[in-house]
Amino acid sequence: MKRSFSYWIVVICALVIPLSSCEKSDVKEPDLDRVILLYMAANNNLSSYAEYNLSALTQGYIPSDDSRQILLVYQHLEGKNPKLVRMFKETDGTIKEEVVAQYDDHNSATGDVLRVVLGKMKAVFPSKEYGLILWSHATGWLPQGYYNSVQHAAFFEDPYKEIVKSFGEDRGIEMEIKELKDALPFRFSFIIFDCCLMGGVETLYELKDKADYIIASPTEILANGFPYRVVMEPLFKPRIQLDRACELFYQYYDSQFGVNKSATIALYKTNKVEQLSVVCKSIFDNHREALETVTTDGLQPYFRLNKRWYWDLSDFIHSIATPQEREQFDNALNQVVIGKWNTPNFLDIEINTFSGLSTYVQSPKNSYLDNFYKDFGWNVQTGMIK
């Protein structure tokens, strides 16, 4: 007996659909809700501060052994081989470290090493979301070695050199922002920079597709860094409290005395950065002549020792824009910088304006830096330097 064509279609569908359903059910959801990696590139003069932070970490919130949350710490301390450990709390309150990976000595301030560590994290601990804390030296968007080069040195010794973190210096090697971007193989829920000068619009634009939120400082950060005894708990809340982590950072330093009462910090929403660039491009296009002759007189600095590469973004834009353009800029900026905190001073810098973001201002006298800057995504999009 002949079967109709439609009959065989029904039979085939009856066989295929169950098979398809079985395949779909084999896709397993991650067992973990959140994994946070603290990446400590401390094979440098900050090693003692890293040990202090590790001690503080054990005094604060640590997920339990059976938790769906994981805290990982990559430790590369001076004179020691690097290792990746999981820290957890047992039922009796004891803090334990489980070694996930042990490495031969290598340079932790390279993108290749960071990428390997992140790959290990994701392979061993598949999770619904990931957070990343980067801990070390940093100089923002600058070329490797530029910040501390002899030609840009001050005429006097830095009186605060022992108490600041000026990410990623290991035996003279630094990780530039583009290398960092390429080393991040997937998107994070958040990235926190416990290092200096990373709260710049150039850095933020470069990393906007690598994290939902970023926390950073436009100025340097004191070498004590984040108060890890208190900041980890809000990061592990079911509904993560990034603003609370920033507040605790600020409150810690605001309660200090003298030069230790020094902090700036900001929380950025990365999916709003593109619109900010559109607004700034329009302003730059409309004021090309003013932009070519702009001076930094009266702009809020975020630097010390004549390192004149970090200025307040709002001050800069307001210095060339019309009142209507300023309003458009302010609205766009407020969508990006969703939280900001600062003490009245950072060391010897008086902070009168704090937009939460720094920027480079072009300098015809520095053709090397201007040319280096041209290839950054922020400049390509906005056309500040032609």
mmCIF file of C-alpha atoms in Angstrom:
data_model
loop_
_atom_site.group_PDB
_atom_site.id
_atom_site.type_symbol
_atom_site.label_atom_id
_atom_site.label_comp_id
_atom_site.label_asym_id
_atom_site.label_seq_id
_atom_site.Cartn_x
_atom_site.Cartn_y
_atom_site.Cartn_z
ATOM 1 C CA MET A 1 0.000 0.000 0.000
ATOM 2 C CA LYS A 2 1.345 3.381 -0.972
ATOM 3 C CA ARG A 3 1.817 5.976 1.728
ATOM 4 C CA SER A 4 1.157 9.619 1.001
ATOM 5 C CA PHE A 5 3.989 12.140 1.067
ATOM 6 C CA SER A 6 2.408 13.914 4.052
ATOM 7 C CA TYR A 7 2.355 10.619 5.971
ATOM 8 C CA TRP A 8 6.128 10.228 5.718
ATOM 9 C CA ILE A 9 6.655 13.854 6.776
ATOM 10 C CA VAL A 10 4.694 13.148 9.963
ATOM 11 C CA VAL A 11 6.718 9.983 10.649
ATOM 12 C CA ILE A 12 10.053 11.748 10.129
ATOM 13 C CA CYS A 13 9.037 14.636 12.397
ATOM 14 C CA ALA A 14 7.939 12.177 15.081
ATOM 15 C CA LEU A 15 11.407 10.623 15.023
ATOM 16 C CA VAL A 16 13.445 13.826 14.775
ATOM 17 C CA ILE A 17 11.683 15.982 17.353
ATOM 18 C CA PRO A 18 12.341 13.648 20.328
ATOM 19 C CA LEU A 19 15.980 13.370 19.279
ATOM 20 C CA SER A 20 16.254 17.145 19.141
ATOM 21 C CA SER A 21 14.669 17.442 22.561
ATOM 22 C CA CYS A 22 17.146 14.958 24.025
ATOM 23 C CA GLU A 23 20.082 16.909 22.659
ATOM 24 C CA LYS A 24 18.775 20.159 24.131
ATOM 25 C CA SER A 25 18.297 18.640 27.574
ATOM 26 C CA ASP A 26 21.938 17.519 27.585
ATOM 27 C CA VAL A 27 23.074 21.151 27.683
ATOM 28 C CA LYS A 28 23.850 21.623 31.357
ATOM 29 C CA GLU A 29 23.448 24.941 33.094
ATOM 30 C CA PRO A 30 26.548 26.103 35.023
ATOM 31 C CA ASP A 31 26.524 24.945 38.638
ATOM 32 C CA LEU A 32 27.984 28.255 39.833
ATOM 33 C CA ASP A 33 26.326 31.660 40.059
ATOM 34 C CA ARG A 34 29.369 33.930 40.261
ATOM 35 C CA VAL A 35 33.131 33.565 40.165
ATOM 36 C CA ILE A 36 35.374 36.486 41.125
ATOM 37 C CA LEU A 37 39.084 36.505 40.343
ATOM 38 C CA LEU A 38 41.470 38.801 42.182
ATOM 39 C CA TYR A 39 44.513 39.002 39.896
ATOM 40 C CA MET A 40 47.479 40.229 41.924
ATOM 41 C CA ALA A 41 50.491 41.069 39.766
ATOM 42 C CA ALA A 42 52.703 41.874 42.739
ATOM 43 C CA ASN A 43 56.150 40.694 41.700
ATOM 44 C CA ASN A 44 57.372 44.234 42.301
ATOM 45 C CA ASN A 45 57.766 46.861 45.017
ATOM 46 C CA LEU A 46 54.084 46.437 45.960
ATOM 47 C CA SER A 47 54.555 42.846 47.168
ATOM 48 C CA SER A 48 54.291 43.736 50.862
ATOM 49 C CA TYR A 49 51.024 45.569 50.189
ATOM 50 C CA ALA A 50 49.707 42.482 48.389
ATOM 51 C CA GLU A 51 50.462 40.387 51.463
ATOM 52 C CA TYR A 52 48.630 42.965 53.592
ATOM 53 C CA ASN A 53 45.605 42.797 51.275
ATOM 54 C CA LEU A 54 45.628 38.989 51.330
ATOM 55 C CA SER A 55 45.569 39.071 55.110
ATOM 56 C CA ALA A 56 42.686 41.568 55.070
ATOM 57 C CA LEU A 57 40.838 39.361 52.592
ATOM 58 C CA THR A 58 40.772 36.468 55.069
ATOM 59 C CA GLN A 59 39.198 38.739 57.695
ATOM 60 C CA GLY A 60 36.210 39.575 55.500
ATOM 61 C CA TYR A 61 33.557 37.720 53.557
ATOM 62 C CA ILE A 62 34.722 34.466 51.954
ATOM 63 C CA PRO A 63 32.228 32.095 50.258
ATOM 64 C CA SER A 64 31.693 28.763 51.989
ATOM 65 C CA ASP A 65 33.005 25.486 50.589
ATOM 66 C CA ASP A 66 29.556 24.438 49.316
ATOM 67 C CA SER A 67 28.621 27.877 47.965
ATOM 68 C CA ARG A 68 27.557 28.523 44.377
ATOM 69 C CA GLN A 69 29.989 31.445 44.488
ATOM 70 C CA ILE A 70 33.750 31.128 44.090
ATOM 71 C CA LEU A 71 36.610 33.420 45.083
ATOM 72 C CA LEU A 72 39.850 32.872 43.188
ATOM 73 C CA VAL A 73 43.108 34.684 43.846
ATOM 74 C CA TYR A 74 46.014 34.709 41.441
ATOM 75 C CA GLN A 75 49.066 35.507 43.569
ATOM 76 C CA HIS A 76 52.412 36.492 42.146
ATOM 77 C CA LEU A 77 54.464 37.872 45.015
ATOM 78 C CA GLU A 78 58.060 38.955 44.892
ATOM 79 C CA GLY A 79 60.470 36.012 45.115
ATOM 80 C CA LYS A 80 57.702 33.405 44.854
ATOM 81 C CA ASN A 81 56.335 31.361 41.977
ATOM 82 C CA PRO A 82 52.817 32.402 40.955
ATOM 83 C CA LYS A 83 49.781 30.313 41.801
ATOM 84 C CA LEU A 84 46.012 30.367 41.353
ATOM 85 C CA VAL A 85 44.114 29.447 44.509
ATOM 86 C CA ARG A 86 40.516 29.100 45.542
ATOM 87 C CA MET A 87 39.762 30.616 48.949
ATOM 88 C CA PHE A 88 36.774 29.272 50.883
ATOM 89 C CA LYS A 89 35.439 29.121 54.422
ATOM 90 C CA GLU A 90 34.739 25.821 56.175
ATOM 91 C CA THR A 91 31.762 25.305 58.489
ATOM 92 C CA ASP A 92 33.880 26.076 61.560
ATOM 93 C CA GLY A 93 34.953 29.419 60.063
ATOM 94 C CA THR A 94 38.441 28.301 59.051
ATOM 95 C CA ILE A 95 39.732 29.892 55.846
ATOM 96 C CA LYS A 96 41.239 27.383 53.436
ATOM 97 C CA GLU A 97 43.235 27.744 50.231
ATOM 98 C CA GLU A 98 42.976 25.136 47.492
ATOM 99 C CA VAL A 99 45.641 25.381 44.793
ATOM 100 C CA VAL A 100 43.977 25.324 41.378
ATOM 101 C CA ALA A 101 47.166 25.839 39.370
ATOM 102 C CA GLN A 102 50.853 26.285 40.166
ATOM 103 C CA TYR A 103 53.079 28.051 37.648
ATOM 104 C CA ASP A 104 56.770 28.369 36.987
ATOM 105 C CA ASP A 105 58.087 31.889 37.304
ATOM 106 C CA HIS A 106 56.739 34.061 34.511
ATOM 107 C CA ASN A 107 55.803 37.669 33.865
ATOM 108 C CA SER A 108 52.315 38.341 35.209
ATOM 109 C CA ALA A 109 52.174 41.738 33.504
ATOM 110 C CA THR A 110 51.686 40.255 30.045
ATOM 111 C CA GLY A 111 48.454 39.603 28.208
ATOM 112 C CA ASP A 112 49.450 36.011 27.461
ATOM 113 C CA VAL A 113 49.724 35.116 31.152
ATOM 114 C CA LEU A 114 46.479 36.860 32.089
ATOM 115 C CA ARG A 115 44.696 35.054 29.233
ATOM 116 C CA VAL A 116 45.989 31.661 30.444
ATOM 117 C CA VAL A 117 44.794 32.320 34.000
ATOM 118 C CA LEU A 118 41.365 33.441 32.812
ATOM 119 C CA GLY A 119 41.107 30.359 30.599
ATOM 120 C CA LYS A 120 41.906 28.106 33.552
ATOM 121 C CA MET A 121 39.283 29.890 35.659
ATOM 122 C CA LYS A 122 36.538 29.388 33.086
ATOM 123 C CA ALA A 123 37.493 25.762 32.364
ATOM 124 C CA VAL A 124 37.562 24.677 36.023
ATOM 125 C CA PHE A 125 34.733 26.891 37.287
ATOM 126 C CA PRO A 126 32.046 27.374 34.592
ATOM 127 C CA SER A 127 29.679 30.004 35.932
ATOM 128 C CA LYS A 128 26.746 32.213 34.994
ATOM 129 C CA GLU A 129 28.861 35.323 35.502
ATOM 130 C CA TYR A 130 32.401 36.431 36.274
ATOM 131 C CA GLY A 131 33.965 39.397 38.004
ATOM 132 C CA LEU A 132 37.590 40.510 37.733
ATOM 133 C CA ILE A 133 39.711 42.616 40.079
ATOM 134 C CA LEU A 134 43.046 43.732 38.630
ATOM 135 C CA TRP A 135 45.639 44.626 41.245
ATOM 136 C CA SER A 136 49.039 46.189 40.542
ATOM 137 C CA HIS A 137 50.813 49.226 39.140
ATOM 138 C CA ALA A 138 49.126 51.206 36.362
ATOM 139 C CA THR A 139 49.481 54.411 34.382
ATOM 140 C CA GLY A 140 46.231 54.492 32.401
ATOM 141 C CA TRP A 141 46.420 54.617 28.611
ATOM 142 C CA LEU A 142 50.082 55.618 28.316
ATOM 143 C CA PRO A 143 52.685 53.652 26.315
ATOM 144 C CA GLN A 144 54.740 51.105 28.222
ATOM 145 C CA GLY A 145 57.447 52.787 30.273
ATOM 146 C CA TYR A 146 56.415 56.336 29.365
ATOM 147 C CA TYR A 147 55.165 57.430 32.787
ATOM 148 C CA ASN A 148 58.397 56.675 34.624
ATOM 149 C CA SER A 149 60.839 57.467 31.826
ATOM 150 C CA VAL A 150 63.756 59.728 32.709
ATOM 151 C CA GLN A 151 62.706 62.498 30.318
ATOM 152 C CA HIS A 152 59.407 62.893 32.181
ATOM 153 C CA ALA A 153 60.844 62.659 35.669
ATOM 154 C CA ALA A 154 60.328 65.494 38.116
ATOM 155 C CA PHE A 155 63.263 67.627 39.225
ATOM 156 C CA PHE A 156 62.795 66.333 42.763
ATOM 157 C CA GLU A 157 62.132 62.964 44.348
ATOM 158 C CA ASP A 158 58.475 62.004 44.733
ATOM 159 C CA PRO A 159 57.721 62.372 48.455
ATOM 160 C CA TYR A 160 54.823 59.900 48.133
ATOM 161 C CA LYS A 161 56.473 57.221 45.987
ATOM 162 C CA GLU A 162 56.254 54.590 48.732
ATOM 163 C CA ILE A 163 52.496 54.958 49.253
ATOM 164 C CA VAL A 164 51.057 55.035 45.696
ATOM 165 C CA LYS A 165 50.431 52.461 42.979
ATOM 166 C CA SER A 166 51.825 54.137 39.900
ATOM 167 C CA PHE A 167 48.384 48.091 36.301
ATOM 168 C CA GLY A 168 50.817 45.700 35.520
ATOM 169 C CA GLU A 169 54.527 46.249 36.064
ATOM 170 C CA ASP A 170 56.768 43.223 36.471
ATOM 171 C CA ARG A 171 60.545 43.630 36.141
ATOM 172 C CA GLY A 172 60.114 46.712 33.996
ATOM 173 C CA ILE A 173 57.345 45.270 31.808
ATOM 174 C CA GLU A 174 53.905 46.900 31.717
ATOM 175 C CA MET A 175 50.667 45.759 30.128
ATOM 176 C CA GLU A 176 49.244 48.423 27.822
ATOM 177 C CA ILE A 177 45.483 48.898 27.547
ATOM 178 C CA LYS A 178 45.173 47.367 24.082
ATOM 179 C CA GLU A 179 47.086 44.296 25.269
ATOM 180 C CA LEU A 180 44.788 44.063 28.276
ATOM 181 C CA LYS A 181 41.750 44.296 25.991
ATOM 182 C CA ASP A 182 43.046 41.463 23.794
ATOM 183 C CA ALA A 183 43.805 39.338 26.875
ATOM 184 C CA LEU A 184 40.178 39.345 28.063
ATOM 185 C CA PRO A 185 38.605 36.415 26.165
ATOM 186 C CA PHE A 186 35.023 36.914 27.356
ATOM 187 C CA ARG A 187 32.765 39.549 28.881
ATOM 188 C CA PHE A 188 32.687 40.109 32.638
ATOM 189 C CA SER A 189 29.871 41.370 34.820
ATOM 190 C CA PHE A 190 32.358 43.834 36.245
ATOM 191 C CA ILE A 191 36.021 44.779 36.239
ATOM 192 C CA ILE A 192 37.549 46.621 39.190
ATOM 193 C CA PHE A 193 40.911 48.321 38.841
ATOM 194 C CA ASP A 194 42.779 48.346 42.138
ATOM 195 C CA CYS A 195 45.537 50.335 40.496
ATOM 196 C CA CYS A 196 46.296 53.891 39.459
ATOM 197 C CA LEU A 197 44.920 56.206 36.798
ATOM 198 C CA MET A 198 42.572 53.739 35.097
ATOM 199 C CA GLY A 199 39.502 55.996 35.341
ATOM 200 C CA GLY A 200 40.138 57.590 31.961
ATOM 201 C CA VAL A 201 37.694 57.851 29.077
ATOM 202 C CA GLU A 202 40.298 56.265 26.790
ATOM 203 C CA THR A 203 40.546 53.141 28.975
ATOM 204 C CA LEU A 204 36.790 52.991 29.467
ATOM 205 C CA TYR A 205 36.049 53.143 25.740
ATOM 206 C CA GLU A 206 38.695 50.527 24.951
ATOM 207 C CA LEU A 207 37.166 48.074 27.462
ATOM 208 C CA LYS A 208 33.465 48.897 27.001
ATOM 209 C CA ASP A 209 32.762 45.540 25.327
ATOM 210 C CA LYS A 210 34.643 43.554 27.992
ATOM 211 C CA ALA A 211 32.466 44.279 31.052
ATOM 212 C CA ASP A 212 28.992 45.501 31.953
ATOM 213 C CA TYR A 213 30.415 47.773 34.653
ATOM 214 C CA ILE A 214 33.862 49.107 35.453
ATOM 215 C CA ILE A 215 35.186 50.635 38.673
ATOM 216 C CA ALA A 216 38.337 52.744 38.540
ATOM 217 C CA SER A 217 40.081 55.844 39.819
ATOM 218 C CA PRO A 218 41.009 58.853 37.636
ATOM 219 C CA THR A 219 43.874 59.606 40.033
ATOM 220 C CA GLU A 220 46.457 57.337 41.553
ATOM 221 C CA ILE A 221 45.408 54.935 44.312
ATOM 222 C CA LEU A 222 47.254 54.670 47.596
ATOM 223 C CA ALA A 223 49.246 51.463 47.882
ATOM 224 C CA ASN A 224 46.947 50.009 50.557
ATOM 225 C CA GLY A 225 44.411 49.669 47.753
ATOM 226 C CA PHE A 226 40.870 48.493 48.349
ATOM 227 C CA PRO A 227 39.856 47.571 51.916
ATOM 228 C CA TYR A 228 39.354 43.881 51.195
ATOM 229 C CA ARG A 229 38.108 43.144 54.692
ATOM 230 C CA VAL A 230 34.821 44.870 53.795
ATOM 231 C CA VAL A 231 34.486 45.207 50.009
ATOM 232 C CA MET A 232 34.083 41.546 49.050
ATOM 233 C CA GLU A 233 30.701 41.028 50.717
ATOM 234 C CA PRO A 234 28.772 43.456 48.465
ATOM 235 C CA LEU A 235 30.454 41.893 45.435
ATOM 236 C CA PHE A 236 29.042 38.485 46.374
ATOM 237 C CA LYS A 237 25.506 39.653 47.148
ATOM 238 C CA PRO A 238 22.860 37.860 45.020
ATOM 239 C CA ARG A 239 22.140 41.260 43.516
ATOM 240 C CA ILE A 240 25.632 42.634 43.251
ATOM 241 C CA GLN A 241 26.252 45.963 45.002
ATOM 242 C CA LEU A 242 29.021 47.674 43.057
ATOM 243 C CA ASP A 243 28.022 51.094 44.349
ATOM 244 C CA ARG A 244 28.347 49.833 47.913
ATOM 245 C CA ALA A 245 31.858 48.547 47.195
ATOM 246 C CA CYS A 246 32.776 52.029 45.945
ATOM 247 C CA GLU A 247 31.244 53.671 49.006
ATOM 248 C CA LEU A 248 33.237 51.407 51.326
ATOM 249 C CA PHE A 249 36.433 52.253 49.449
ATOM 250 C CA TYR A 250 35.708 55.963 49.788
ATOM 251 C CA GLN A 251 34.664 55.741 53.448
ATOM 252 C CA TYR A 252 37.822 53.844 54.334
ATOM 253 C CA TYR A 253 40.062 56.619 53.026
ATOM 254 C CA ASP A 254 37.819 59.486 54.078
ATOM 255 C CA SER A 255 38.197 58.282 57.677
ATOM 256 C CA GLN A 256 42.009 58.550 57.506
ATOM 257 C CA PHE A 257 44.166 61.523 58.460
ATOM 258 C CA GLY A 258 46.719 63.642 56.659
ATOM 259 C CA VAL A 259 47.868 62.500 53.225
ATOM 260 C CA ASN A 260 46.202 59.109 53.754
ATOM 261 C CA LYS A 261 42.836 60.862 53.448
ATOM 262 C CA SER A 262 43.138 60.574 49.650
ATOM 263 C CA ALA A 263 40.781 58.756 47.285
ATOM 264 C CA THR A 264 38.827 59.069 44.061
ATOM 265 C CA ILE A 265 36.637 56.315 42.673
ATOM 266 C CA ALA A 266 33.877 56.019 40.063
ATOM 267 C CA LEU A 267 31.426 53.428 38.757
ATOM 268 C CA TYR A 268 30.860 53.310 34.981
ATOM 269 C CA LYS A 269 28.057 51.744 32.936
ATOM 270 C CA THR A 270 29.734 50.644 29.744
ATOM 271 C CA ASN A 271 26.725 50.346 27.424
ATOM 272 C CA LYS A 272 26.298 54.126 27.613
ATOM 273 C CA VAL A 273 29.850 55.001 26.576
ATOM 274 C CA GLU A 274 29.125 54.938 22.845
ATOM 275 C CA GLN A 275 26.498 57.668 23.176
ATOM 276 C CA LEU A 276 28.969 59.799 25.137
ATOM 277 C CA SER A 277 31.427 59.457 22.273
ATOM 278 C CA VAL A 278 28.758 60.587 19.782
ATOM 279 C CA VAL A 279 28.094 63.736 21.815
ATOM 280 C CA CYS A 280 31.811 64.498 22.172
ATOM 281 C CA LYS A 281 32.417 63.953 18.450
ATOM 282 C CA SER A 282 29.754 66.539 17.645
ATOM 283 C CA ILE A 283 31.353 69.036 20.041
ATOM 284 C CA PHE A 284 34.838 68.424 18.646
ATOM 285 C CA ASP A 285 33.568 68.795 15.065
ATOM 286 C CA ASN A 286 31.806 72.052 15.917
ATOM 287 C CA HIS A 287 34.814 73.559 17.689
ATOM 288 C CA ARG A 288 37.783 72.359 15.690
ATOM 289 C CA GLU A 289 39.560 75.704 15.829
ATOM 290 C CA ALA A 290 39.111 76.017 19.591
ATOM 291 C CA LEU A 291 40.245 72.432 19.999
ATOM 292 C CA GLU A 292 43.464 73.082 18.102
ATOM 293 C CA THR A 293 44.362 75.981 20.399
ATOM 294 C CA VAL A 294 42.910 74.765 23.707
ATOM 295 C CA THR A 295 44.985 75.214 26.842
ATOM 296 C CA THR A 296 44.788 73.329 30.103
ATOM 297 C CA ASP A 297 44.740 76.508 32.180
ATOM 298 C CA GLY A 298 41.968 76.202 34.745
ATOM 299 C CA LEU A 299 41.261 72.527 34.078
ATOM 300 C CA GLN A 300 41.080 70.111 37.003
ATOM 301 C CA PRO A 301 44.254 67.975 37.050
ATOM 302 C CA TYR A 302 44.363 64.375 38.261
ATOM 303 C CA PHE A 303 48.149 64.064 38.149
ATOM 304 C CA ARG A 304 51.233 64.967 40.149
ATOM 305 C CA LEU A 305 54.886 65.631 39.301
ATOM 306 C CA ASN A 306 54.162 67.342 35.984
ATOM 307 C CA LYS A 307 52.636 64.166 34.465
ATOM 308 C CA ARG A 308 50.241 66.332 32.469
ATOM 309 C CA TRP A 309 48.252 63.594 30.751
ATOM 310 C CA TYR A 310 45.164 63.298 32.949
ATOM 311 C CA TRP A 311 42.570 66.105 33.112
ATOM 312 C CA ASP A 312 38.931 66.192 34.147
ATOM 313 C CA LEU A 313 36.794 65.305 31.114
ATOM 314 C CA SER A 314 33.917 67.587 32.072
ATOM 315 C CA ASP A 315 36.184 70.588 32.637
ATOM 316 C CA PHE A 316 37.780 70.001 29.245
ATOM 317 C CA ILE A 317 34.517 69.689 27.302
ATOM 318 C CA HIS A 318 32.944 72.650 29.093
ATOM 319 C CA SER A 319 35.938 74.799 28.144
ATOM 320 C CA ILE A 320 35.113 74.568 24.426
ATOM 321 C CA ALA A 321 31.363 73.783 24.262
ATOM 322 C CA THR A 322 28.300 76.024 24.053
ATOM 323 C CA PRO A 323 25.758 76.023 26.921
ATOM 324 C CA GLN A 324 23.435 73.753 24.921
ATOM 325 C CA GLU A 325 26.281 71.366 24.108
ATOM 326 C CA ARG A 326 27.333 71.317 27.749
ATOM 327 C CA GLU A 327 23.851 70.209 28.741
ATOM 328 C CA GLN A 328 23.891 67.428 26.144
ATOM 329 C CA PHE A 329 27.322 66.348 27.330
ATOM 330 C CA ASP A 330 26.332 66.392 31.007
ATOM 331 C CA ASN A 331 23.280 64.233 30.281
ATOM 332 C CA ALA A 332 25.395 61.703 28.381
ATOM 333 C CA LEU A 333 28.126 61.706 31.041
ATOM 334 C CA ASN A 334 25.622 61.083 33.824
ATOM 335 C CA GLN A 335 24.455 57.957 31.990
ATOM 336 C CA VAL A 336 28.025 56.627 32.002
ATOM 337 C CA VAL A 337 29.281 57.730 35.416
ATOM 338 C CA ILE A 338 26.533 56.324 37.624
ATOM 339 C CA GLY A 339 28.436 56.847 40.866
ATOM 340 C CA LYS A 340 31.444 58.895 41.952
ATOM 341 C CA TRP A 341 33.172 59.592 45.249
ATOM 342 C CA ASN A 342 36.182 61.722 46.194
ATOM 343 C CA THR A 343 37.972 63.188 49.172
ATOM 344 C CA PRO A 344 38.673 66.961 49.055
ATOM 345 C CA ASN A 345 42.283 66.292 48.065
ATOM 346 C CA PHE A 346 44.336 63.478 46.647
ATOM 347 C CA LEU A 347 47.747 63.900 48.269
ATOM 348 C CA ASP A 348 48.727 67.393 47.088
ATOM 349 C CA ILE A 349 46.028 67.647 44.367
ATOM 350 C CA GLU A 350 43.087 69.835 45.352
ATOM 351 C CA ILE A 351 39.934 68.401 43.808
ATOM 352 C CA ASN A 352 37.476 71.158 42.956
ATOM 353 C CA THR A 353 35.807 69.419 39.998
ATOM 354 C CA PHE A 354 35.197 65.697 39.864
ATOM 355 C CA SER A 355 33.293 64.314 36.883
ATOM 356 C CA GLY A 356 34.606 60.797 37.570
ATOM 357 C CA LEU A 357 36.485 60.542 34.264
ATOM 358 C CA SER A 358 39.832 61.840 33.090
ATOM 359 C CA THR A 359 40.973 62.613 29.560
ATOM 360 C CA TYR A 360 44.111 63.451 27.675
ATOM 361 C CA VAL A 361 44.250 66.934 26.163
ATOM 362 C CA GLN A 362 46.211 67.176 22.946
ATOM 363 C CA SER A 363 49.589 68.844 23.115
ATOM 364 C CA PRO A 364 51.261 70.049 19.889
ATOM 365 C CA LYS A 365 54.540 70.087 21.812
ATOM 366 C CA ASN A 366 54.269 66.333 22.337
ATOM 367 C CA SER A 367 53.862 64.868 18.852
ATOM 368 C CA TYR A 368 54.910 61.394 20.059
ATOM 369 C CA LEU A 369 52.076 61.137 22.578
ATOM 370 C CA ASP A 370 49.558 62.781 20.241
ATOM 371 C CA ASN A 371 50.394 60.248 17.520
ATOM 372 C CA PHE A 372 50.222 57.338 19.975
ATOM 373 C CA TYR A 373 46.805 58.583 21.102
ATOM 374 C CA LYS A 374 45.324 58.742 17.593
ATOM 375 C CA ASP A 375 44.795 54.976 17.321
ATOM 376 C CA PHE A 376 42.773 54.604 20.521
ATOM 377 C CA GLY A 377 39.123 53.742 19.929
ATOM 378 C CA TRP A 378 37.966 56.851 21.764
ATOM 379 C CA ASN A 379 39.951 59.131 19.492
ATOM 380 C CA VAL A 380 39.023 57.210 16.323
ATOM 381 C CA GLN A 381 35.345 57.630 17.236
ATOM 382 C CA THR A 382 35.443 61.240 18.434
ATOM 383 C CA GLY A 383 38.202 62.672 16.255
ATOM 384 C CA MET A 384 39.694 64.799 19.010
ATOM 385 C CA ILE A 385 43.165 64.565 17.471
ATOM 386 C CA LYS A 386 43.188 64.531 13.665
#
